[in-house]
Tab-separated table of C-alpha atoms in Angstrom:
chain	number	residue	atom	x	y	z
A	156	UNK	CA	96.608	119.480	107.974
A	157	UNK	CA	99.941	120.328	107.026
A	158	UNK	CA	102.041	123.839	106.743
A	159	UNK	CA	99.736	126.376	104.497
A	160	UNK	CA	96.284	124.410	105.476
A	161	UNK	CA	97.589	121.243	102.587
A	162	UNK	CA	96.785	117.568	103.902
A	163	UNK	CA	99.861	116.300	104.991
A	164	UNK	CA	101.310	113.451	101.903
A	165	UNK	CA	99.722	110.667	101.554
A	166	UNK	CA	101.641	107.161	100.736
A	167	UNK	CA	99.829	104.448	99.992
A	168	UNK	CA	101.411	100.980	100.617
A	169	UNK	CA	100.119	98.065	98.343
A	170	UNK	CA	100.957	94.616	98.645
A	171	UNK	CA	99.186	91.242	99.379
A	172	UNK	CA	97.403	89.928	102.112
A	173	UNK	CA	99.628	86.631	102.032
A	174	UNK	CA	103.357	87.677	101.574
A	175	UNK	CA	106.915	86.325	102.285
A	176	UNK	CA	108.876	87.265	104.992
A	177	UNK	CA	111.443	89.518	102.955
A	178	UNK	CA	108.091	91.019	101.219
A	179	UNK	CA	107.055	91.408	105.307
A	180	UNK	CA	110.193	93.051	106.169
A	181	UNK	CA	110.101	95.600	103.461
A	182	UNK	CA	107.118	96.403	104.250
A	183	UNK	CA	107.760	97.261	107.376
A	184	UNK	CA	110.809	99.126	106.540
A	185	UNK	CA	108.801	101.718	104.073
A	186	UNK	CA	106.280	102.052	106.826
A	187	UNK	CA	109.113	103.166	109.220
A	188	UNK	CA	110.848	105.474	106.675
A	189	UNK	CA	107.278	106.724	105.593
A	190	UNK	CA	106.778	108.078	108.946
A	191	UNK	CA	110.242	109.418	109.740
A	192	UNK	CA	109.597	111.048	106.799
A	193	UNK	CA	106.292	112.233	108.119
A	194	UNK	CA	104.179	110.591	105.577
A	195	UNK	CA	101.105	109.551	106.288
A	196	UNK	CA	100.803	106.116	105.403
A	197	UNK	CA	97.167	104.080	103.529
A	198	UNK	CA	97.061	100.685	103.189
A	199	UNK	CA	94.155	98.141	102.966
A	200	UNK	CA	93.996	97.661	106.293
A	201	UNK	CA	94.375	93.806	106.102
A	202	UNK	CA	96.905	91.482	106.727
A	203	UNK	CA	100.859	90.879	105.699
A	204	UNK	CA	102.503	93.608	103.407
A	205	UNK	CA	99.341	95.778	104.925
A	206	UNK	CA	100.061	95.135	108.433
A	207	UNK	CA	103.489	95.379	108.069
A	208	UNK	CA	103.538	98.511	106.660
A	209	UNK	CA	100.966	99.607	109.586
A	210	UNK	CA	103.858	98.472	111.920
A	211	UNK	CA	106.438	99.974	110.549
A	212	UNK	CA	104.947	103.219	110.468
A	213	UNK	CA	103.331	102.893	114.288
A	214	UNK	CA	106.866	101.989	115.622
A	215	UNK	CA	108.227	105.571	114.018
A	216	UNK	CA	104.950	107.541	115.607
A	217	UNK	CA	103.752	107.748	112.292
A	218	UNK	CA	99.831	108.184	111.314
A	219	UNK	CA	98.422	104.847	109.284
A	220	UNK	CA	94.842	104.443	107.665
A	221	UNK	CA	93.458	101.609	106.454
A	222	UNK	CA	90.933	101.413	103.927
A	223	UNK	CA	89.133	98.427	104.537
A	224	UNK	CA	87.175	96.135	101.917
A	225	UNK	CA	84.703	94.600	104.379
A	226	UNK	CA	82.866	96.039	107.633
A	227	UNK	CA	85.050	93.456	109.581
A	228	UNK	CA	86.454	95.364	112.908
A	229	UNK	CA	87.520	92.065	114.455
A	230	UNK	CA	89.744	91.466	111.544
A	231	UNK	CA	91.748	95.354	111.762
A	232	UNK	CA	95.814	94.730	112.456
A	233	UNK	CA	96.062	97.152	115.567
A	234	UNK	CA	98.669	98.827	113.913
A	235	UNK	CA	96.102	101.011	112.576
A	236	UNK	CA	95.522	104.554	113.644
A	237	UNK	CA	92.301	104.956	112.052
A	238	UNK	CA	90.351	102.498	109.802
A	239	UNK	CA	87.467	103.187	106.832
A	240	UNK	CA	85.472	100.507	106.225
A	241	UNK	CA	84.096	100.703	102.862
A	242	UNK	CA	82.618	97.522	102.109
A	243	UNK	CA	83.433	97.450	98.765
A	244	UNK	CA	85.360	94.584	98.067
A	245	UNK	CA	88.193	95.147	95.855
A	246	UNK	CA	86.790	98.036	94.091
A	247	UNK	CA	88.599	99.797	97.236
A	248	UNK	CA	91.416	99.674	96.001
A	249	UNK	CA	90.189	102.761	93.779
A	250	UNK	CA	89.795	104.761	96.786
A	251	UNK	CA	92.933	103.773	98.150
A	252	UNK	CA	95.022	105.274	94.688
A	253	UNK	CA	92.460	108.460	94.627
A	254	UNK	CA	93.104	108.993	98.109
A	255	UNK	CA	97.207	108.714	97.672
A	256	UNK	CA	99.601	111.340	96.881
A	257	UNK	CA	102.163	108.113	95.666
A	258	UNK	CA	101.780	104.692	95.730
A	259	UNK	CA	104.612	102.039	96.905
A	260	UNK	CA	103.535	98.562	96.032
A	261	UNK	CA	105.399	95.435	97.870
A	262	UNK	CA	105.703	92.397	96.568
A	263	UNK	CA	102.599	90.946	94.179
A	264	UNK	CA	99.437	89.451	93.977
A	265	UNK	CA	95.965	90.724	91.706
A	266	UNK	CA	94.777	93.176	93.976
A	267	UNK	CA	98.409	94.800	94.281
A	268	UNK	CA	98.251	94.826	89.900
A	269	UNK	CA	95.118	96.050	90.893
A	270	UNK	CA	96.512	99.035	92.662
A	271	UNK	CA	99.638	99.960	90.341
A	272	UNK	CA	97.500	99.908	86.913
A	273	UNK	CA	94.568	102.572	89.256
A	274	UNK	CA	97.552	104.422	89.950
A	275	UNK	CA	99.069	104.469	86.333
A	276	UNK	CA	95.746	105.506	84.593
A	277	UNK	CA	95.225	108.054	87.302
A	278	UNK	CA	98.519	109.606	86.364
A	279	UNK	CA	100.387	112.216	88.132
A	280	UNK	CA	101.795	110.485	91.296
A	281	UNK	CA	104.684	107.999	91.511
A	282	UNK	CA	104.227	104.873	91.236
A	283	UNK	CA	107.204	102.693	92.816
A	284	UNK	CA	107.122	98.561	92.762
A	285	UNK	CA	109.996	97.196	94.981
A	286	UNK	CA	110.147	93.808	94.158
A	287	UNK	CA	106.902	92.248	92.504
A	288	UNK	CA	105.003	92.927	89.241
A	289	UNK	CA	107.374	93.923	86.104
A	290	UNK	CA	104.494	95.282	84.151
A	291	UNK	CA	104.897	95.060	80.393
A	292	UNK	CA	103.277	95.756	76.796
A	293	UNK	CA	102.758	93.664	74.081
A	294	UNK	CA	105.949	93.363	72.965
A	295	UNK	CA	107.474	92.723	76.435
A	296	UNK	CA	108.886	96.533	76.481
A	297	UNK	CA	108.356	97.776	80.478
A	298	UNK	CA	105.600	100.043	80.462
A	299	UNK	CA	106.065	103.636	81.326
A	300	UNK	CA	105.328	104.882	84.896
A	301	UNK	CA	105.659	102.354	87.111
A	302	UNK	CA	109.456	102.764	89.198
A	303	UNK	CA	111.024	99.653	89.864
A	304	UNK	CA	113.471	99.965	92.427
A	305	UNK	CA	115.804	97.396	94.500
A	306	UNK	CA	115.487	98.167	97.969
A	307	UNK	CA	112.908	99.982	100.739
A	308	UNK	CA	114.907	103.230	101.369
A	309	UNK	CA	114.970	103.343	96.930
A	310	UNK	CA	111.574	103.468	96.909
A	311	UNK	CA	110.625	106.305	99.919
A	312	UNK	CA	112.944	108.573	98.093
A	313	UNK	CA	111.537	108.016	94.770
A	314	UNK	CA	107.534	108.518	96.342
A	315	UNK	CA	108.528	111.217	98.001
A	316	UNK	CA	110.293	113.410	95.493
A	317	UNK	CA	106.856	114.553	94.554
A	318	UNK	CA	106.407	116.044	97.872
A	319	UNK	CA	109.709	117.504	97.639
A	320	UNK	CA	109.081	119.427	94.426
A	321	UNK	CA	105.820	120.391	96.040
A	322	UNK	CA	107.149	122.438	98.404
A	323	UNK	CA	109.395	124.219	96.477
């Protein structure tokens, strides 16, 4: 727990399983910052943007959970500080964005668009895309809510302004 008995923030980092290196690497980067930060950092507990994150966050001293789809221990990064298997599939993702005081999403693939449009109907927490889905309406206008922001250090300061006006 945090100061005043409050769970410490909660970041979750979204991206796919199967990412580019420069998707990798900025991944990795918000994991570090996360935990300098001291964020606690949630993430699907799977492979690339994921793991990445994870290591980012480990190689700071920071705290990383992963929220796992499956009941598949073999297959945890060991990056991980602590690991909930859920075995819900995708439908995970749900506890993931409940669970997350922001959301940072890396890069793209369904379950990531997954993840931002949980976070955008839950409302209330920042949602911050750093370089991946450009989510639009019908008449290609960007929707509101999501933040989309050019670079890692962009998108730990927007996620964590919440927490800043929180503890004012």
């Amino acid at each position: 727990m945090g100061a005043g008995g409050r769970v410490r923030f909660q970041v979750a980092v979204c991206g796919p399983g199967r990412c580019t290196e420069e998707e990798r690497q900025h991944a990795h980067q918000v994991g570090a910052l996360l935990a300098e930060q001291g964020a606690i950092v949630l993430c699907g507990g799977g492979d690339g943007v994921m793991a990445a994150a994870a290591d980012g966050a480990r190689s700071r001293g920071g705290l990383v959970i992963g929220i796992r789809a499956d009941t598949d221990r073999a297959a945890v990064p060991d990056a991980l500080s602590a690991v909930v298997f859920t075995d819900l599939g995708e439908a995970r993702n749900a506890v993931i964005v409940a669970s997350a005081d922001a959301v940072i999403s890396v890069g793209g693939s369904w379950g990531t668009l997954s993840e931002i449009a949980l976070a955008g109907r839950r409302g209330g927490i920042p949602v911050v895309c750093l370089a991946g889905w450009q989510v639009t309406d019908q008449s290609g206008s960007p929707v509101v809510g999501p933040v989309h922001v050019a670079t890692p250090q962009e998108a730990v300061v927007t996620a964590l302004t919440v927490r800043s006006q929180d503890d004012k």
